[in-house]
Coordinates of C-alpha atoms in Angstrom, one line a residue:
X436 CA 169.5 144.8 -56.0
X437 CA 172.3 142.5 -54.9
X438 CA 174.4 143.9 -52.2
X439 CA 177.7 142.3 -51.3
X440 CA 177.8 141.1 -47.6
X441 CA 181.2 139.4 -48.2
X442 CA 182.6 141.9 -45.9
X443 CA 179.7 141.5 -43.2
X444 CA 180.8 137.8 -42.8
X445 CA 184.4 138.5 -42.5
X446 CA 183.8 141.1 -39.6
X447 CA 181.5 138.4 -37.9
X448 CA 184.2 135.7 -37.8
X449 CA 186.8 138.2 -37.4
X450 CA 184.7 140.0 -34.2
X451 CA 184.5 136.2 -32.9
X452 CA 187.7 135.9 -32.7
X453 CA 188.5 138.7 -30.9
X454 CA 185.6 138.3 -28.4
X455 CA 186.9 135.0 -27.5
X456 CA 190.7 136.5 -27.3
X457 CA 189.2 139.4 -25.2
X458 CA 187.0 137.6 -22.8
X459 CA 189.1 138.0 -20.0
X460 CA 191.1 140.7 -20.9
X461 CA 191.0 143.9 -18.7
X462 CA 189.4 142.7 -15.8
X463 CA 189.5 146.1 -13.4
X464 CA 185.9 147.2 -13.5
X465 CA 186.2 150.8 -14.9
X466 CA 183.5 152.2 -17.5
X467 CA 185.5 152.0 -20.3
X468 CA 186.1 148.0 -19.6
X469 CA 182.1 147.7 -19.4
X470 CA 181.6 149.6 -22.3
X471 CA 184.3 148.1 -24.5
X472 CA 182.8 144.1 -24.1
X473 CA 179.3 146.0 -24.3
X474 CA 180.4 147.2 -27.5
X475 CA 181.6 143.8 -28.7
X476 CA 178.3 142.0 -27.8
X477 CA 176.1 144.7 -29.6
X478 CA 178.4 144.9 -32.4
X479 CA 178.1 141.1 -33.2
X480 CA 174.7 141.0 -32.8
X481 CA 174.6 144.7 -35.1
X482 CA 176.1 142.9 -37.8
X483 CA 174.1 139.6 -37.5
X484 CA 171.2 141.7 -37.7
X485 CA 172.9 143.7 -41.0
X486 CA 173.4 140.3 -42.4
X487 CA 169.5 139.0 -42.0
X488 CA 168.2 142.0 -42.9
X489 CA 169.8 142.3 -45.9
X490 CA 168.4 138.4 -47.0
X491 CA 165.3 139.2 -45.8
X492 CA 165.3 143.1 -48.6
X493 CA 166.3 140.1 -51.3
X494 CA 163.8 137.4 -50.3
X495 CA 161.1 139.5 -49.8
X496 CA 158.4 137.5 -51.6
X497 CA 159.6 134.7 -49.7
X498 CA 159.2 135.6 -46.0
X499 CA 156.1 137.0 -45.0
X500 CA 155.9 140.9 -44.2
X501 CA 155.4 140.9 -40.9
X502 CA 158.7 138.7 -40.3
X503 CA 160.0 141.6 -42.6
X504 CA 159.0 144.3 -40.5
X505 CA 160.1 142.4 -37.6
X506 CA 163.6 141.4 -38.5
X507 CA 164.5 145.5 -39.9
X508 CA 162.9 146.8 -37.0
X509 CA 165.6 145.3 -35.2
X510 CA 168.8 146.0 -37.2
X511 CA 167.4 149.8 -37.2
X512 CA 167.2 149.8 -33.6
X513 CA 171.1 148.0 -32.6
X514 CA 172.6 150.2 -35.7
X515 CA 173.4 153.8 -34.2
X516 CA 174.1 151.7 -30.9
X517 CA 177.3 151.5 -32.3
X518 CA 178.5 155.1 -32.2
X519 CA 176.4 155.5 -29.0
X520 CA 178.5 153.3 -27.4
X521 CA 181.7 154.7 -28.7
X522 CA 180.1 158.2 -27.4
X523 CA 180.2 156.1 -24.2
X524 CA 183.3 155.2 -24.3
X525 CA 185.0 158.5 -25.1
X526 CA 183.2 160.5 -22.9
X527 CA 184.1 157.8 -19.4
X528 CA 187.5 158.2 -20.5
X529 CA 187.4 162.5 -20.3
X530 CA 185.0 162.2 -17.2
X531 CA 185.6 160.7 -14.5
X532 CA 183.3 161.7 -11.8
X533 CA 180.5 158.8 -11.4
X534 CA 177.5 161.2 -11.2
X535 CA 178.1 163.4 -14.0
X536 CA 179.1 160.3 -15.8
X537 CA 175.4 158.7 -15.7
X538 CA 174.2 162.0 -16.2
X539 CA 176.0 162.6 -19.3
X540 CA 174.9 159.1 -20.6
X541 CA 171.0 159.8 -20.0
X542 CA 171.7 163.0 -22.3
X543 CA 173.3 161.0 -25.2
X544 CA 170.7 158.8 -25.0
X545 CA 168.0 160.9 -25.4
X546 CA 168.6 161.1 -29.2
X547 CA 168.1 157.8 -29.8
X548 CA 164.8 157.4 -27.4
X549 CA 163.2 159.8 -29.7
X550 CA 164.5 157.8 -32.9
X551 CA 163.7 154.6 -31.7
X552 CA 160.1 155.4 -30.8
X553 CA 160.1 156.5 -34.9
X554 CA 161.7 153.3 -36.0
X555 CA 159.0 151.4 -33.5
X556 CA 156.3 153.4 -34.8
X557 CA 156.9 152.4 -39.1
X558 CA 156.0 148.9 -39.6
X559 CA 152.7 150.9 -39.2
X560 CA 153.4 154.4 -40.4
X561 CA 156.3 154.0 -43.2
X562 CA 158.1 157.3 -42.4
X563 CA 161.5 155.0 -42.3
X564 CA 160.9 152.6 -44.9
X565 CA 158.1 150.4 -46.6
X566 CA 158.0 146.5 -47.1
X567 CA 155.9 144.7 -49.5
X568 CA 154.8 141.7 -51.6
X569 CA 154.5 143.3 -54.4
X570 CA 157.4 146.3 -55.0
X571 CA 159.5 145.0 -51.5
X572 CA 162.0 147.2 -49.6
X573 CA 161.7 150.9 -50.5
X574 CA 162.8 153.9 -48.6
X575 CA 160.9 156.6 -46.5
X576 CA 160.8 160.3 -46.2
X577 CA 162.4 160.3 -42.9
X578 CA 165.1 157.8 -44.2
X579 CA 168.2 159.9 -43.9
X580 CA 167.3 160.1 -40.2
X581 CA 169.0 157.2 -40.1
X582 CA 172.2 157.9 -41.2
X583 CA 171.9 161.5 -39.6
X584 CA 172.0 160.1 -36.1
X585 CA 175.1 158.1 -36.1
X586 CA 176.7 161.0 -37.7
X587 CA 175.2 163.5 -34.9
X588 CA 176.9 160.9 -32.5
X589 CA 180.5 160.7 -34.4
X590 CA 180.2 164.5 -34.5
X591 CA 179.8 164.4 -30.5
X592 CA 182.1 161.5 -30.0
X593 CA 185.2 164.1 -32.2
X594 CA 183.8 167.5 -30.1
X595 CA 184.2 165.7 -26.7
X596 CA 187.8 164.0 -27.9
X597 CA 189.1 167.2 -29.0
X598 CA 188.3 168.8 -26.0
X599 CA 189.3 166.3 -23.2
X600 CA 192.8 167.9 -23.5
X601 CA 193.7 167.6 -19.8
X602 CA 191.9 165.0 -18.9
X603 CA 192.7 162.2 -21.8
X604 CA 196.2 161.5 -23.0
X605 CA 197.8 162.7 -26.4
X606 CA 198.7 159.0 -27.3
X607 CA 194.7 158.3 -26.1
X608 CA 193.3 160.9 -27.8
X609 CA 195.4 159.7 -31.6
X610 CA 193.1 156.4 -30.6
X611 CA 189.9 157.8 -30.2
X612 CA 190.1 159.6 -33.3
X613 CA 190.0 156.2 -35.5
X614 CA 186.6 155.3 -35.1
X615 CA 185.3 159.3 -36.7
X616 CA 188.0 158.8 -38.8
X617 CA 187.7 155.0 -39.9
X618 CA 183.5 155.9 -40.5
X619 CA 184.5 159.2 -42.4
X620 CA 186.7 156.9 -44.6
X621 CA 184.0 153.4 -44.9
X622 CA 181.5 156.6 -45.3
X623 CA 182.9 157.6 -49.0
X624 CA 183.8 153.9 -49.8
X625 CA 180.2 152.7 -49.5
X626 CA 179.7 156.3 -51.4
X627 CA 181.0 155.3 -54.3
X628 CA 180.2 151.3 -53.8
X629 CA 176.6 151.4 -52.4
X630 CA 175.8 147.9 -52.9
X631 CA 179.1 146.8 -50.9
X632 CA 177.7 146.5 -47.0
X633 CA 180.9 147.4 -44.9
X634 CA 179.2 148.9 -41.6
X635 CA 180.7 145.8 -40.1
X636 CA 183.9 146.3 -41.2
X637 CA 184.6 149.9 -40.1
X638 CA 183.4 149.0 -36.9
X639 CA 185.2 145.9 -36.0
X640 CA 188.3 147.9 -37.2
X641 CA 188.1 150.2 -34.8
X642 CA 186.9 147.8 -31.8
X643 CA 190.8 146.0 -32.6
X644 CA 192.3 149.5 -32.6
X645 CA 190.2 150.2 -28.8
X646 CA 191.2 146.5 -28.2
X647 CA 195.5 146.8 -29.0
X648 CA 196.4 150.2 -27.7
X649 CA 193.9 150.9 -24.8
X650 CA 192.3 147.6 -23.8
X651 CA 194.8 145.2 -23.8
X652 CA 195.3 143.3 -20.2
X653 CA 199.0 143.8 -21.1
X654 CA 199.0 147.4 -20.6
X655 CA 197.3 146.7 -16.5
X656 CA 199.6 143.5 -15.8
X657 CA 202.9 143.9 -14.3
X658 CA 205.3 141.3 -16.6
X659 CA 207.0 140.0 -13.4
X660 CA 204.1 139.0 -11.2
X661 CA 201.7 138.9 -13.9
X662 CA 198.9 140.5 -11.1
X663 CA 197.6 144.1 -12.2
X664 CA 200.0 147.1 -11.8
X665 CA 200.2 150.6 -10.4
X666 CA 197.9 151.8 -13.6
X667 CA 195.4 149.5 -13.3
X668 CA 194.9 150.7 -9.3
X669 CA 194.8 154.4 -10.3
X670 CA 192.1 153.7 -12.7
X671 CA 190.1 152.5 -10.3
X672 CA 190.6 155.0 -7.8
X673 CA 189.8 157.6 -10.5

């Protein structure tokens, strides 16, 4: 089995440029700004682990089984954090109240904690995937959970966007809808071409849209003085 991971390399380079360019963007200490930077760093790690995971699967005879398990465990643990963090970003825009926001984050993290326990126990149970020197990599009976959790977070994100009309502007809602739309489109392409890896490409495209329309420093900057404008102040006070 030979996967095409060229799109992941391209996404890694592209995301690296975005990381450098947006490092000092929107320095206002709000939850959306913090989550955006965490999203960038987590996605960079996820793409690195995705590439390492595929290389390890293809070279299963040369790589020790325990090393392969460590790489796969790392990848499967990080992969669903991207839609989870996107969901937290959407919630932070829709719910400015600090106490309720933290509660929403904790509740949203419960499915991931259960998933993480399943992944961490997999080297002993083989429920999600199996790896050995004879047969290489194979999917286990609970492998659909790997895609089920991201879809759960994507559905929750869509639901949050659609019911946040009062707190989130129409323009912002349209931008936020880019992630579930891009995810669905890439899933269809991935289903049609299963050996073409596009997960990093989808998330990188969604991050670029967020940066251009919601996280760009110019949105919060006064054109004349170069200082933070009234909109930035209102976000801090909200």
